[in-house]
Amino acid sequence: MDKRHLRRQHIVQELYAASFNSKSQHPELKEKLQAITTHADTFDEKIQLYAQKYAIEKIARVDLAILHLALYELLVEKNNPPKSYY
C-alpha cells in the first residue's frame, strides 16, 4: 500500500481519536496533527459554507476528520501530488 495512503489513514485515525481525547498514539504525526488542529476553525467555516444544511456538530466525527485533513492538504500544505501511473 502507498506510504502516503497509510500516513493519511493514521492522521484520520488520530484526528478522530483526538475528538474524544487529546493523547496521540503516533508521536511522529504530532506536528501535522497540531497544524490541522490549529486551522480547524477555519476549516469548519469552509465546510459550513458548502454544507449549509448540516450543523458542524451534526457531521460525524470521522467525516469531519477526513474533511479537515483534505482541507489542510489543499489549502495549507499545497503539495503537488505525484504523477499517477494508472
mmCIF file with all atom_site columns, C-alpha atoms in Angstrom:
data_model
loop_
_atom_site.group_PDB
_atom_site.id
_atom_site.type_symbol
_atom_site.label_atom_id
_atom_site.label_alt_id
_atom_site.label_comp_id
_atom_site.label_asym_id
_atom_site.label_entity_id
_atom_site.label_seq_id
_atom_site.pdbx_PDB_ins_code
_atom_site.Cartn_x
_atom_site.Cartn_y
_atom_site.Cartn_z
_atom_site.occupancy
_atom_site.B_iso_or_equiv
_atom_site.pdbx_formal_charge
_atom_site.auth_seq_id
_atom_site.auth_comp_id
_atom_site.auth_asym_id
_atom_site.auth_atom_id
_atom_site.pdbx_PDB_model_num
ATOM 1  C CA . MET A 1 1  ? 0.000   0.000  0.000   1.00 0.00 ? 1  MET A CA 1
ATOM 2  C CA . ASP A 1 2  ? 1.171   3.542  -0.780  1.00 0.00 ? 2  ASP A CA 1
ATOM 3  C CA . LYS A 1 3  ? 3.030   5.270  2.080   1.00 0.00 ? 3  LYS A CA 1
ATOM 4  C CA . ARG A 1 4  ? 1.001   8.477  1.645   1.00 0.00 ? 4  ARG A CA 1
ATOM 5  C CA . HIS A 1 5  ? -2.220  6.485  1.878   1.00 0.00 ? 5  HIS A CA 1
ATOM 6  C CA . LEU A 1 6  ? -1.085  4.795  5.091   1.00 0.00 ? 6  LEU A CA 1
ATOM 7  C CA . ARG A 1 7  ? 0.030   8.124  6.558   1.00 0.00 ? 7  ARG A CA 1
ATOM 8  C CA . ARG A 1 8  ? -3.353  9.649  5.755   1.00 0.00 ? 8  ARG A CA 1
ATOM 9  C CA . GLN A 1 9  ? -5.091  6.717  7.426   1.00 0.00 ? 9  GLN A CA 1
ATOM 10 C CA . HIS A 1 10 ? -3.055  7.255  10.586  1.00 0.00 ? 10 HIS A CA 1
ATOM 11 C CA . ILE A 1 11 ? -3.738  11.002 10.563  1.00 0.00 ? 11 ILE A CA 1
ATOM 12 C CA . VAL A 1 12 ? -7.504  10.499 10.172  1.00 0.00 ? 12 VAL A CA 1
ATOM 13 C CA . GLN A 1 13 ? -7.437  7.918  12.976  1.00 0.00 ? 13 GLN A CA 1
ATOM 14 C CA . GLU A 1 14 ? -5.547  10.352 15.207  1.00 0.00 ? 14 GLU A CA 1
ATOM 15 C CA . LEU A 1 15 ? -7.868  13.266 14.405  1.00 0.00 ? 15 LEU A CA 1
ATOM 16 C CA . TYR A 1 16 ? -10.863 11.067 15.148  1.00 0.00 ? 16 TYR A CA 1
ATOM 17 C CA . ALA A 1 17 ? -9.330  9.864  18.425  1.00 0.00 ? 17 ALA A CA 1
ATOM 18 C CA . ALA A 1 18 ? -8.415  13.436 19.363  1.00 0.00 ? 18 ALA A CA 1
ATOM 19 C CA . SER A 1 19 ? -12.078 14.412 19.082  1.00 0.00 ? 19 SER A CA 1
ATOM 20 C CA . PHE A 1 20 ? -12.623 12.200 22.153  1.00 0.00 ? 20 PHE A CA 1
ATOM 21 C CA . ASN A 1 21 ? -9.310  12.619 23.980  1.00 0.00 ? 21 ASN A CA 1
ATOM 22 C CA . SER A 1 22 ? -6.147  14.546 23.227  1.00 0.00 ? 22 SER A CA 1
ATOM 23 C CA . LYS A 1 23 ? -3.463  11.880 23.740  1.00 0.00 ? 23 LYS A CA 1
ATOM 24 C CA . SER A 1 24 ? -1.776  10.858 20.481  1.00 0.00 ? 24 SER A CA 1
ATOM 25 C CA . GLN A 1 25 ? -0.829  7.262  19.707  1.00 0.00 ? 25 GLN A CA 1
ATOM 26 C CA . HIS A 1 26 ? 1.578   8.333  16.941  1.00 0.00 ? 26 HIS A CA 1
ATOM 27 C CA . PRO A 1 27 ? 4.015   10.986 18.214  1.00 0.00 ? 27 PRO A CA 1
ATOM 28 C CA . GLU A 1 28 ? 5.682   11.196 14.773  1.00 0.00 ? 28 GLU A CA 1
ATOM 29 C CA . LEU A 1 29 ? 2.466   12.741 13.408  1.00 0.00 ? 29 LEU A CA 1
ATOM 30 C CA . LYS A 1 30 ? 2.263   15.335 16.180  1.00 0.00 ? 30 LYS A CA 1
ATOM 31 C CA . GLU A 1 31 ? 3.413   18.289 14.052  1.00 0.00 ? 31 GLU A CA 1
ATOM 32 C CA . LYS A 1 32 ? 0.882   17.691 11.276  1.00 0.00 ? 32 LYS A CA 1
ATOM 33 C CA . LEU A 1 33 ? -1.923  16.949 13.745  1.00 0.00 ? 33 LEU A CA 1
ATOM 34 C CA . GLN A 1 34 ? -1.175  20.160 15.600  1.00 0.00 ? 34 GLN A CA 1
ATOM 35 C CA . ALA A 1 35 ? -1.193  22.144 12.344  1.00 0.00 ? 35 ALA A CA 1
ATOM 36 C CA . ILE A 1 36 ? -4.549  20.656 11.338  1.00 0.00 ? 36 ILE A CA 1
ATOM 37 C CA . THR A 1 37 ? -5.998  21.345 14.789  1.00 0.00 ? 37 THR A CA 1
ATOM 38 C CA . THR A 1 38 ? -4.732  24.939 14.643  1.00 0.00 ? 38 THR A CA 1
ATOM 39 C CA . HIS A 1 39 ? -6.662  25.508 11.403  1.00 0.00 ? 39 HIS A CA 1
ATOM 40 C CA . ALA A 1 40 ? -9.777  23.571 12.486  1.00 0.00 ? 40 ALA A CA 1
ATOM 41 C CA . ASP A 1 41 ? -11.951 26.675 12.990  1.00 0.00 ? 41 ASP A CA 1
ATOM 42 C CA . THR A 1 42 ? -11.096 27.969 9.512   1.00 0.00 ? 42 THR A CA 1
ATOM 43 C CA . PHE A 1 43 ? -11.803 24.545 8.024   1.00 0.00 ? 43 PHE A CA 1
ATOM 44 C CA . ASP A 1 44 ? -15.136 24.366 9.878   1.00 0.00 ? 44 ASP A CA 1
ATOM 45 C CA . GLU A 1 45 ? -16.117 27.734 8.373   1.00 0.00 ? 45 GLU A CA 1
ATOM 46 C CA . LYS A 1 46 ? -15.307 26.439 4.880   1.00 0.00 ? 46 LYS A CA 1
ATOM 47 C CA . ILE A 1 47 ? -17.256 23.233 5.500   1.00 0.00 ? 47 ILE A CA 1
ATOM 48 C CA . GLN A 1 48 ? -20.229 25.199 6.834   1.00 0.00 ? 48 GLN A CA 1
ATOM 49 C CA . LEU A 1 49 ? -20.151 27.415 3.745   1.00 0.00 ? 49 LEU A CA 1
ATOM 50 C CA . TYR A 1 50 ? -20.751 24.407 1.477   1.00 0.00 ? 50 TYR A CA 1
ATOM 51 C CA . ALA A 1 51 ? -22.733 22.151 3.827   1.00 0.00 ? 51 ALA A CA 1
ATOM 52 C CA . GLN A 1 52 ? -25.325 24.701 4.868   1.00 0.00 ? 52 GLN A CA 1
ATOM 53 C CA . LYS A 1 53 ? -27.993 22.102 5.613   1.00 0.00 ? 53 LYS A CA 1
ATOM 54 C CA . TYR A 1 54 ? -25.798 20.468 8.267   1.00 0.00 ? 54 TYR A CA 1
ATOM 55 C CA . ALA A 1 55 ? -24.572 21.974 11.509  1.00 0.00 ? 55 ALA A CA 1
ATOM 56 C CA . ILE A 1 56 ? -20.890 21.214 12.116  1.00 0.00 ? 56 ILE A CA 1
ATOM 57 C CA . GLU A 1 57 ? -21.912 19.449 15.351  1.00 0.00 ? 57 GLU A CA 1
ATOM 58 C CA . LYS A 1 58 ? -24.144 17.068 13.363  1.00 0.00 ? 58 LYS A CA 1
ATOM 59 C CA . ILE A 1 59 ? -21.397 15.918 10.966  1.00 0.00 ? 59 ILE A CA 1
ATOM 60 C CA . ALA A 1 60 ? -19.906 12.575 12.022  1.00 0.00 ? 60 ALA A CA 1
ATOM 61 C CA . ARG A 1 61 ? -16.521 12.979 13.698  1.00 0.00 ? 61 ARG A CA 1
ATOM 62 C CA . VAL A 1 62 ? -14.781 10.620 11.301  1.00 0.00 ? 62 VAL A CA 1
ATOM 63 C CA . ASP A 1 63 ? -16.181 12.567 8.328   1.00 0.00 ? 63 ASP A CA 1
ATOM 64 C CA . LEU A 1 64 ? -15.011 15.808 9.914   1.00 0.00 ? 64 LEU A CA 1
ATOM 65 C CA . ALA A 1 65 ? -11.527 14.339 10.428  1.00 0.00 ? 65 ALA A CA 1
ATOM 66 C CA . ILE A 1 66 ? -11.362 13.371 6.737   1.00 0.00 ? 66 ILE A CA 1
ATOM 67 C CA . LEU A 1 67 ? -12.569 16.811 5.665   1.00 0.00 ? 67 LEU A CA 1
ATOM 68 C CA . HIS A 1 68 ? -10.061 18.557 7.949   1.00 0.00 ? 68 HIS A CA 1
ATOM 69 C CA . LEU A 1 69 ? -7.175  16.522 6.508   1.00 0.00 ? 69 LEU A CA 1
ATOM 70 C CA . ALA A 1 70 ? -8.328  17.175 2.935   1.00 0.00 ? 70 ALA A CA 1
ATOM 71 C CA . LEU A 1 71 ? -8.671  20.917 3.519   1.00 0.00 ? 71 LEU A CA 1
ATOM 72 C CA . TYR A 1 72 ? -5.277  21.026 5.211   1.00 0.00 ? 72 TYR A CA 1
ATOM 73 C CA . GLU A 1 73 ? -3.625  19.319 2.244   1.00 0.00 ? 73 GLU A CA 1
ATOM 74 C CA . LEU A 1 74 ? -5.398  21.563 -0.272  1.00 0.00 ? 74 LEU A CA 1
ATOM 75 C CA . LEU A 1 75 ? -5.222  24.948 1.455   1.00 0.00 ? 75 LEU A CA 1
ATOM 76 C CA . VAL A 1 76 ? -2.222  24.849 3.777   1.00 0.00 ? 76 VAL A CA 1
ATOM 77 C CA . GLU A 1 77 ? 0.233   22.209 2.612   1.00 0.00 ? 77 GLU A CA 1
ATOM 78 C CA . LYS A 1 78 ? -0.317  22.759 -1.128  1.00 0.00 ? 78 LYS A CA 1
ATOM 79 C CA . ASN A 1 79 ? 1.991   19.920 -2.192  1.00 0.00 ? 79 ASN A CA 1
ATOM 80 C CA . ASN A 1 80 ? 1.602   18.730 -5.743  1.00 0.00 ? 80 ASN A CA 1
ATOM 81 C CA . PRO A 1 81 ? 0.523   15.095 -5.805  1.00 0.00 ? 81 PRO A CA 1
ATOM 82 C CA . PRO A 1 82 ? 2.889   12.665 -7.509  1.00 0.00 ? 82 PRO A CA 1
ATOM 83 C CA . LYS A 1 83 ? 2.234   11.733 -11.109 1.00 0.00 ? 83 LYS A CA 1
ATOM 84 C CA . SER A 1 84 ? -0.299  8.934  -11.493 1.00 0.00 ? 84 SER A CA 1
ATOM 85 C CA . TYR A 1 85 ? 0.790   5.833  -13.371 1.00 0.00 ? 85 TYR A CA 1
ATOM 86 C CA . TYR A 1 86 ? -2.703  4.435  -13.946 1.00 0.00 ? 86 TYR A CA 1
#
